[in-house]
PDB file of C-alpha atoms in Angstrom:
ATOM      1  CA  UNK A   1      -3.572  17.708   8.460  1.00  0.00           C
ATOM      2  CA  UNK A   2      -0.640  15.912   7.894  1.00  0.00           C
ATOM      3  CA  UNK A   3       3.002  16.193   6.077  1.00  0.00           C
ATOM      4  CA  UNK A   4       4.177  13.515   3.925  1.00  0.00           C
ATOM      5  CA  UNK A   5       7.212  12.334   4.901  1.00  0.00           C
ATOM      6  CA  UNK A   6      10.355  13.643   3.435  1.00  0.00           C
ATOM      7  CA  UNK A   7      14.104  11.731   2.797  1.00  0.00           C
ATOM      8  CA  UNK A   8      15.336  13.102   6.555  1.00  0.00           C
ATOM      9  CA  UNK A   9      12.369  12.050   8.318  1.00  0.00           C
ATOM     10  CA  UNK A  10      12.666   8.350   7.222  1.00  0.00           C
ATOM     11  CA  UNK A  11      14.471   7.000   9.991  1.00  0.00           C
ATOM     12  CA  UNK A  12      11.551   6.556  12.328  1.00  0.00           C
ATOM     13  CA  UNK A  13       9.798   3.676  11.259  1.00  0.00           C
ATOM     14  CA  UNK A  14       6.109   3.743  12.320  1.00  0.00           C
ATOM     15  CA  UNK A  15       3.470   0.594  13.234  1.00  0.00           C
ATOM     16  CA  UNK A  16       1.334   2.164  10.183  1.00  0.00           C
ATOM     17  CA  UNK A  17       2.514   3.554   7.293  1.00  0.00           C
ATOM     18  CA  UNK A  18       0.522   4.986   3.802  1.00  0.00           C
ATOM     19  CA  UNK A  19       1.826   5.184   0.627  1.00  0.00           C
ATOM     20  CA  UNK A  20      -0.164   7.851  -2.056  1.00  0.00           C
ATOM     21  CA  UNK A  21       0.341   7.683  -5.325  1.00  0.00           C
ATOM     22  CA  UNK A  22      -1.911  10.803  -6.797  1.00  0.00           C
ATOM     23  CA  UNK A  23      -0.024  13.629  -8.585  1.00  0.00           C
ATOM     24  CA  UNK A  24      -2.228  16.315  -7.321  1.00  0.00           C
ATOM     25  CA  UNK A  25      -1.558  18.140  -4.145  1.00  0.00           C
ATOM     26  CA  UNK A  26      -4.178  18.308  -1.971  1.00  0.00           C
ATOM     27  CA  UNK A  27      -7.066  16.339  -4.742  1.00  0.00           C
ATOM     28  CA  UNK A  28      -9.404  13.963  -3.560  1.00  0.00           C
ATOM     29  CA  UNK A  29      -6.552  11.602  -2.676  1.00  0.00           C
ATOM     30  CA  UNK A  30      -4.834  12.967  -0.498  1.00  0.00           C
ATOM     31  CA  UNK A  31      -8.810  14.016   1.152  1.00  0.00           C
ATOM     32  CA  UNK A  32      -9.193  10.535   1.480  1.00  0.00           C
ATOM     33  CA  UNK A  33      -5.670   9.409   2.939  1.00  0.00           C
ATOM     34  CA  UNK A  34      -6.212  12.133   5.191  1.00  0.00           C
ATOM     35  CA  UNK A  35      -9.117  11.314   6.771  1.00  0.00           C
ATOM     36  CA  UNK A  36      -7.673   7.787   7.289  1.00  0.00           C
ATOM     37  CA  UNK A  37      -4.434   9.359   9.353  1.00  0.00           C
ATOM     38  CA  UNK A  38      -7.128  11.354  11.516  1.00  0.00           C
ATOM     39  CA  UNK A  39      -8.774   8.224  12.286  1.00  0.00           C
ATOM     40  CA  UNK A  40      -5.415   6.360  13.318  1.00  0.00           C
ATOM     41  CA  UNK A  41      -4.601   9.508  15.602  1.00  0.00           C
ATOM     42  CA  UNK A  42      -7.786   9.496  17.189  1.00  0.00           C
ATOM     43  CA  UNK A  43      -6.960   5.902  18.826  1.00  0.00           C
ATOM     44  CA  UNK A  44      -3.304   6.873  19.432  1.00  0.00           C
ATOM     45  CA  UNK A  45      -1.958   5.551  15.947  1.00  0.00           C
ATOM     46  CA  UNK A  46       0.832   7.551  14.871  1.00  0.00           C
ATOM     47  CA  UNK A  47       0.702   6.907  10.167  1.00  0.00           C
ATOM     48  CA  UNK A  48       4.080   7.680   8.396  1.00  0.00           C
ATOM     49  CA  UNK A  49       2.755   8.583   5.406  1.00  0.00           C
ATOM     50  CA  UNK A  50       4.504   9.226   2.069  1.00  0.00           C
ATOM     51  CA  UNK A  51       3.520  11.012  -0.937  1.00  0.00           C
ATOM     52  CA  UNK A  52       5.386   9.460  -4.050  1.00  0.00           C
ATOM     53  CA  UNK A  53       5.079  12.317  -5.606  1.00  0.00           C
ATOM     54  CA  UNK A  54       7.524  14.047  -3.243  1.00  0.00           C
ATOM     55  CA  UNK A  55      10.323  11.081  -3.895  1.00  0.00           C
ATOM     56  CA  UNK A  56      12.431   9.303  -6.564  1.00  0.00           C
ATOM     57  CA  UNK A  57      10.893   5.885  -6.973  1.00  0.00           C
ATOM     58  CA  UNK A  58      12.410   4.421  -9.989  1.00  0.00           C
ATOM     59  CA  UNK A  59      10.636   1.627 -12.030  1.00  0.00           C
ATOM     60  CA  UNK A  60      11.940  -2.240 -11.550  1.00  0.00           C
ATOM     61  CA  UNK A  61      14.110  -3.147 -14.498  1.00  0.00           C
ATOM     62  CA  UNK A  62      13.517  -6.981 -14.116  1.00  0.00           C
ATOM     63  CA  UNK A  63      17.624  -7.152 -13.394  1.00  0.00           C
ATOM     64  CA  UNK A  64      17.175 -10.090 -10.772  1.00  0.00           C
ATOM     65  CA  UNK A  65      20.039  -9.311  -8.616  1.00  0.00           C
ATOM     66  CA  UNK A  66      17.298  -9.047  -5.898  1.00  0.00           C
ATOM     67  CA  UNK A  67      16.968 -12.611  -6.253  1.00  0.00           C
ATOM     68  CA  UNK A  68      20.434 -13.265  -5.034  1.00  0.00           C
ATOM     69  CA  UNK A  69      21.133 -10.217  -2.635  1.00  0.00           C
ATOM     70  CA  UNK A  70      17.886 -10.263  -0.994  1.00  0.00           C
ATOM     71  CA  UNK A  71      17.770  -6.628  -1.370  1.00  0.00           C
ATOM     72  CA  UNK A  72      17.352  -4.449  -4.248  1.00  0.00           C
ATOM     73  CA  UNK A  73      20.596  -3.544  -5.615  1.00  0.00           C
ATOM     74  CA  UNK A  74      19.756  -2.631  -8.929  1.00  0.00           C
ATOM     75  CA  UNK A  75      18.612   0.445  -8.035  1.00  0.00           C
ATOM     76  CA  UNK A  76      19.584   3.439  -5.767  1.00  0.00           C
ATOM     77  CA  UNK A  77      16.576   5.565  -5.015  1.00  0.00           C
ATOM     78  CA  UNK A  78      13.897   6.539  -2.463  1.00  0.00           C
ATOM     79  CA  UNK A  79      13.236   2.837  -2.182  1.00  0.00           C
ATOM     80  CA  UNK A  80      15.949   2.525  -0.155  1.00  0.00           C
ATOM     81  CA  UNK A  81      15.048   4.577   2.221  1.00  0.00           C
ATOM     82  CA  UNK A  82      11.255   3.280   1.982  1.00  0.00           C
ATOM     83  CA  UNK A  83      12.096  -0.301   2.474  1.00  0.00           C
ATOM     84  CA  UNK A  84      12.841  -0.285   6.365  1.00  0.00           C
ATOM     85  CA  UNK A  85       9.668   1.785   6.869  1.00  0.00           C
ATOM     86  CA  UNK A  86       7.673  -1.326   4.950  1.00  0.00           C
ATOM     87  CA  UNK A  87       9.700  -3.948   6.945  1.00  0.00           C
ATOM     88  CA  UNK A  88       8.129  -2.294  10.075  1.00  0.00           C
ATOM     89  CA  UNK A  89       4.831  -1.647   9.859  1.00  0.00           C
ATOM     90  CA  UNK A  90       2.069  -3.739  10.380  1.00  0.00           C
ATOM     91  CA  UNK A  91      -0.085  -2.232   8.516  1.00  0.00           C
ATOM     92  CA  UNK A  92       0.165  -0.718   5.104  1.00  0.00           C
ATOM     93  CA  UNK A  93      -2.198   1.581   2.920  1.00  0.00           C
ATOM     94  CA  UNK A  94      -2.110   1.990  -0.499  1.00  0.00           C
ATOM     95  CA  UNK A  95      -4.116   5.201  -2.042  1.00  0.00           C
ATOM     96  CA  UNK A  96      -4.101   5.842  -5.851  1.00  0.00           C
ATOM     97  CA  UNK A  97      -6.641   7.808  -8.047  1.00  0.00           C
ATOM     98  CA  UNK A  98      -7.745   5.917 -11.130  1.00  0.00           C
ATOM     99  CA  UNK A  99      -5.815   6.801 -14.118  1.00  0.00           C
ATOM    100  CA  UNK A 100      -6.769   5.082 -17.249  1.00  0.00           C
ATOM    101  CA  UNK A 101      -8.823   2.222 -15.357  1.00  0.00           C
ATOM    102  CA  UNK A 102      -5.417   1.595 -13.555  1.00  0.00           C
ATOM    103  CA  UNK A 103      -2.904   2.690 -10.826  1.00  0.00           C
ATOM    104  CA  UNK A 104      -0.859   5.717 -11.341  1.00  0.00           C
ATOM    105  CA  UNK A 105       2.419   5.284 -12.576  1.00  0.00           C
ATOM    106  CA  UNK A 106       3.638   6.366  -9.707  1.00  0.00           C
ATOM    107  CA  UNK A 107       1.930   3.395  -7.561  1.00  0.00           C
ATOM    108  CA  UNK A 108       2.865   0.894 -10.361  1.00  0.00           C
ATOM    109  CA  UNK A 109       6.796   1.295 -10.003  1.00  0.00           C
ATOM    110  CA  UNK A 110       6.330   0.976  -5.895  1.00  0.00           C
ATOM    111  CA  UNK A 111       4.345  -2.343  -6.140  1.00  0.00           C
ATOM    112  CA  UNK A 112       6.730  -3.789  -8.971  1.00  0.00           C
ATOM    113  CA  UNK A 113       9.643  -2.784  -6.337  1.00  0.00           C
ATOM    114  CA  UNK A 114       8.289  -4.761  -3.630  1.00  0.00           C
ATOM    115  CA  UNK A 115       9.456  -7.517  -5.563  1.00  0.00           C
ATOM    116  CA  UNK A 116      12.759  -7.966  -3.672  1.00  0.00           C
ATOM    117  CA  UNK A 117      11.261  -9.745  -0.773  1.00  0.00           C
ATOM    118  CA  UNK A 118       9.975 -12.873  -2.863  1.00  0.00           C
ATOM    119  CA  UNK A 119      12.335 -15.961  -2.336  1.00  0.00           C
ATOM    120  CA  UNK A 120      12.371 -18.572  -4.970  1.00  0.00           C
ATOM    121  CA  UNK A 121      13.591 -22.278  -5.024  1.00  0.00           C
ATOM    122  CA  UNK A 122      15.679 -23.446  -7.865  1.00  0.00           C
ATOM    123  CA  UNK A 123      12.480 -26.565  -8.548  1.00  0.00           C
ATOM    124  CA  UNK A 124      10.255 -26.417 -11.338  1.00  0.00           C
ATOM    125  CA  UNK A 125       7.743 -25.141 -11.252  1.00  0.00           C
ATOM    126  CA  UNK A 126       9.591 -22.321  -9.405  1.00  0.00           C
ATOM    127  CA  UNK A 127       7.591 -21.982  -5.648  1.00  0.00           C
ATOM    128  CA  UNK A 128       8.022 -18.765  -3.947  1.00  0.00           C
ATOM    129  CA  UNK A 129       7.629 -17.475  -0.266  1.00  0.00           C
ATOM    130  CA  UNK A 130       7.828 -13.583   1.070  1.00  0.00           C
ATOM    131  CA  UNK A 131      10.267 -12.485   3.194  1.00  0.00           C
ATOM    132  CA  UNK A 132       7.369  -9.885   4.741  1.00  0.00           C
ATOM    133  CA  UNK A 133       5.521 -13.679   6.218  1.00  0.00           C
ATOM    134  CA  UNK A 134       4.934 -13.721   9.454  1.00  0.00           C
ATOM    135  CA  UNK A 135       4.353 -10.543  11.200  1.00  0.00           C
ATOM    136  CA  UNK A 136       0.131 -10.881  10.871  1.00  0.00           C
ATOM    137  CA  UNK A 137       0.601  -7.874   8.539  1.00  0.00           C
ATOM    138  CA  UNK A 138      -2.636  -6.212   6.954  1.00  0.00           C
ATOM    139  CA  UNK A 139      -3.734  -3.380   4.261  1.00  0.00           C
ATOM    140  CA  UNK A 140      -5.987  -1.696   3.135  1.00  0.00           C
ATOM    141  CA  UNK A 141      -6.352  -0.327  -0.576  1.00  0.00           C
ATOM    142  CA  UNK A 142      -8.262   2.624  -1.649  1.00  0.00           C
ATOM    143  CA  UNK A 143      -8.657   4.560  -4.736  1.00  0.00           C
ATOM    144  CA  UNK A 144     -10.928   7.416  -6.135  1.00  0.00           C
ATOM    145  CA  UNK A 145     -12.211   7.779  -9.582  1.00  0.00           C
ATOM    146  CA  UNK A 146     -14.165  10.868 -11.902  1.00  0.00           C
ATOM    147  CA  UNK A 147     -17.134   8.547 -12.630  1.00  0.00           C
ATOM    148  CA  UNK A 148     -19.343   7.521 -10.064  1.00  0.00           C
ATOM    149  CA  UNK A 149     -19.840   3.987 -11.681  1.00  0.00           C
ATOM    150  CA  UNK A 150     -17.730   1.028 -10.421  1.00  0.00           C
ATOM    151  CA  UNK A 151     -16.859  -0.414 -13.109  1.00  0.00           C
ATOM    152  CA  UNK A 152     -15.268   2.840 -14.215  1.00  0.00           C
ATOM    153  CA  UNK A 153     -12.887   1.725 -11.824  1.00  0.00           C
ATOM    154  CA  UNK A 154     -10.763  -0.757 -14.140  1.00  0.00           C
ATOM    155  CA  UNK A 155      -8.286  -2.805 -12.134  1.00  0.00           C
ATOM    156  CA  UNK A 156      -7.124   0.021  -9.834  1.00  0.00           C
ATOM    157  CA  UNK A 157      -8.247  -2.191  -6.771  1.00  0.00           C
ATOM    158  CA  UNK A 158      -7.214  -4.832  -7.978  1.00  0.00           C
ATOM    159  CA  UNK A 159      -3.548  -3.937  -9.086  1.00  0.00           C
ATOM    160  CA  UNK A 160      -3.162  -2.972  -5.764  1.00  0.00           C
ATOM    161  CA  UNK A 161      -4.794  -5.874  -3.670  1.00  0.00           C
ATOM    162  CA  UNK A 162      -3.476  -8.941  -5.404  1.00  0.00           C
ATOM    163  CA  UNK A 163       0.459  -8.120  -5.328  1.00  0.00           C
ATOM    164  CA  UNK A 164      -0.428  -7.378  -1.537  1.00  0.00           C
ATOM    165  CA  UNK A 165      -2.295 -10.390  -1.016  1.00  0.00           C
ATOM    166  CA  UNK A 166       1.078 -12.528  -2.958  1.00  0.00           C
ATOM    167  CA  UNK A 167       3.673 -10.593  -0.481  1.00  0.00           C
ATOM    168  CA  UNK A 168       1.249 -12.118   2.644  1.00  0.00           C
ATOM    169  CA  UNK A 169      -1.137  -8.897   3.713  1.00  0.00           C
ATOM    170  CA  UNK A 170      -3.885 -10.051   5.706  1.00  0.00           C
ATOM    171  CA  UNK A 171      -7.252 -10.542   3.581  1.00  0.00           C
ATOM    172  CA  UNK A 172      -7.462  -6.870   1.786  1.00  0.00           C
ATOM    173  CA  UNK A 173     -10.397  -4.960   1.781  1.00  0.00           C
ATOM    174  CA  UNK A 174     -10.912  -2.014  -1.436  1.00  0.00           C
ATOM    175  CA  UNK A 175     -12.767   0.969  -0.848  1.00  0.00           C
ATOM    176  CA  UNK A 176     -14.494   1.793  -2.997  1.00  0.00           C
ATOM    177  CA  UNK A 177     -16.726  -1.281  -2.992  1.00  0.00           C
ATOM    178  CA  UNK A 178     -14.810  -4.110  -5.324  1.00  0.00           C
ATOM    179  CA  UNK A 179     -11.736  -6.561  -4.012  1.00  0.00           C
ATOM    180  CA  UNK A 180     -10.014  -9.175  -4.683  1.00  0.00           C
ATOM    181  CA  UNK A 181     -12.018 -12.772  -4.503  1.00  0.00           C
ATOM    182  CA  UNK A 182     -12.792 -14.294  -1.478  1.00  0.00           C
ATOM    183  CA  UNK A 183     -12.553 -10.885   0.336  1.00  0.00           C
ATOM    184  CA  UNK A 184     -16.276  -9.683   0.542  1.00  0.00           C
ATOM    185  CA  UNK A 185     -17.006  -6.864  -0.929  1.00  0.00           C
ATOM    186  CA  UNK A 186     -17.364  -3.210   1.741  1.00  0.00           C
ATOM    187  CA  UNK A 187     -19.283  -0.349   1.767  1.00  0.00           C
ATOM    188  CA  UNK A 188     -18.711   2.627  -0.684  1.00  0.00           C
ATOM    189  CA  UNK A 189     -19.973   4.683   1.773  1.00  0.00           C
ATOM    190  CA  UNK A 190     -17.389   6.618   3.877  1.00  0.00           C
ATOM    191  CA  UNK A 191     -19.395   4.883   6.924  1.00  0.00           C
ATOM    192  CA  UNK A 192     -17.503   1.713   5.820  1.00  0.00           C
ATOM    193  CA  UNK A 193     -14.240   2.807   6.325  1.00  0.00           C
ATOM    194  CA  UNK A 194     -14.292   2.858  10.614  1.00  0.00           C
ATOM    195  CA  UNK A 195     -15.085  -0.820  10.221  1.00  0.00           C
ATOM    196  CA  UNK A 196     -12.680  -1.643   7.514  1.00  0.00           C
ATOM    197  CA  UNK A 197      -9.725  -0.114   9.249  1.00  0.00           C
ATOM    198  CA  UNK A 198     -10.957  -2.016  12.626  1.00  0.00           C
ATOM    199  CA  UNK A 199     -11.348  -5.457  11.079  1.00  0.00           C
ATOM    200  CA  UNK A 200      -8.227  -5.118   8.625  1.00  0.00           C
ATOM    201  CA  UNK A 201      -5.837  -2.805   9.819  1.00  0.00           C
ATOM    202  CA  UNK A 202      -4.943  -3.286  13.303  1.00  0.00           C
ATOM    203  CA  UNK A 203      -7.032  -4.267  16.276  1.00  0.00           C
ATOM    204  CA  UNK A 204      -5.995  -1.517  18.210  1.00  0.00           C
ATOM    205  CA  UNK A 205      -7.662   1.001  15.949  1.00  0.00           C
ATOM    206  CA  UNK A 206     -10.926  -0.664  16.858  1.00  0.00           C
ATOM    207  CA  UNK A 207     -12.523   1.571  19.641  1.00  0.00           C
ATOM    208  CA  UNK A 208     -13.624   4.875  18.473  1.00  0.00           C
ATOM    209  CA  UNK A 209     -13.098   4.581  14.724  1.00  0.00           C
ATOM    210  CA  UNK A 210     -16.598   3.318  14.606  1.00  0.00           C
ATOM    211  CA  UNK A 211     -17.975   6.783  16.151  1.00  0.00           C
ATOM    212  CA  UNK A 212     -15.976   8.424  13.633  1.00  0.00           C
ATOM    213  CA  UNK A 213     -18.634   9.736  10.513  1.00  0.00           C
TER     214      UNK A 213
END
């Protein structure tokens, strides 16, 4: 099992990190995000993970000041101490449950506070680059909902995947099944994950994951 990571064990950054986002200790979530850390160990992957539950992440209040400091400044919070750990890994998961055919709150403020690392030119229409280019980086999204039928789902995968996809993640895959267009659409069977985290994550994880049922 593992320990989601508190304040003093931020400093050391890790080549995968997960970010949950359920409220509930030990739920269906946190099943699922640990079975993915198991899988990461098994091929010598060490996962920082961290429960959002266990920090202060305050929501974006739109201030800007990002724009110009290239940092968040607006806000002084767990972010702060979550930003270097994003900067570093190469590959990021996000796990929420479905609230309300949507992310948790919890999930929502992280993604809006990612916002920091978008660079925009002063032309109209305003373009925009990411300051996380560059690195090959890739995610994976996952989320777990009461009703067994898809489209009980709502846009959890989707809130998740597409602000990914703008900040330059690799091609995201969703379980369960349902992305982002042109990703294909995976398996909802927990058989699909070994391959997802081999084709998506990082090619190192490749080896045994796919012996792992």
């Amino acid at each position: 099992p593992y320990q989601s990571i508190m304040p003093d064990m931020f400093s050391e950054p890790q080549r995968l990190l997960a970010i949950g986002a359920s409220p509930r200790p030990g739920g269906n979530t946190d099943a699922m995000l640990k079975w993915i850390v198991e899988g990461a160990a098994s091929v010598g992957q060490a996962m920082a993970v961290v429960q959002l539950r266990d920090v202060l992440v305050l929501p974006c209040i739109g201030c800007e000041r990002c724009r110009r400091d290239k940092r968040c400044t607006g806000r002084t919070d767990a972010m702060q101490l979550l930003y270097p750990l994003i900067e570093a890994a190469e590959g990021l998961v996000l796990a929420s449950p479905t609230h309300h055919y949507n992310v948790t709150a919890w999930m929502k403020a992280f993604i809006d506070r990612l916002y920091c690392y978008y660079d925009f030119s002063d032309h109209r229409p305003r373009r925009w680059s990411s300051r996380l280019a560059g690195r090959g980086r890739r995610a994976l999204v996952c989320t777990v909902a009461e009703q067994p039928a898809t489209e009980d789902l709502g846009f959890t995968l989707e809130a998740m995947a597409r602000p990914l996809t703008a900040a330059v993640y690799a091609g995201i895959p969703c379980w369960p099944n349902g992305c982002v267009p042109p990703a294909p659409a995976w398996p909802v069977s927990a058989q699909g994950m070994p391959m997802m985290l081999e084709n998506f994550l990082l090619p190192s994880l490749a080896t045994k994951m796919n012996r792992r049922r």
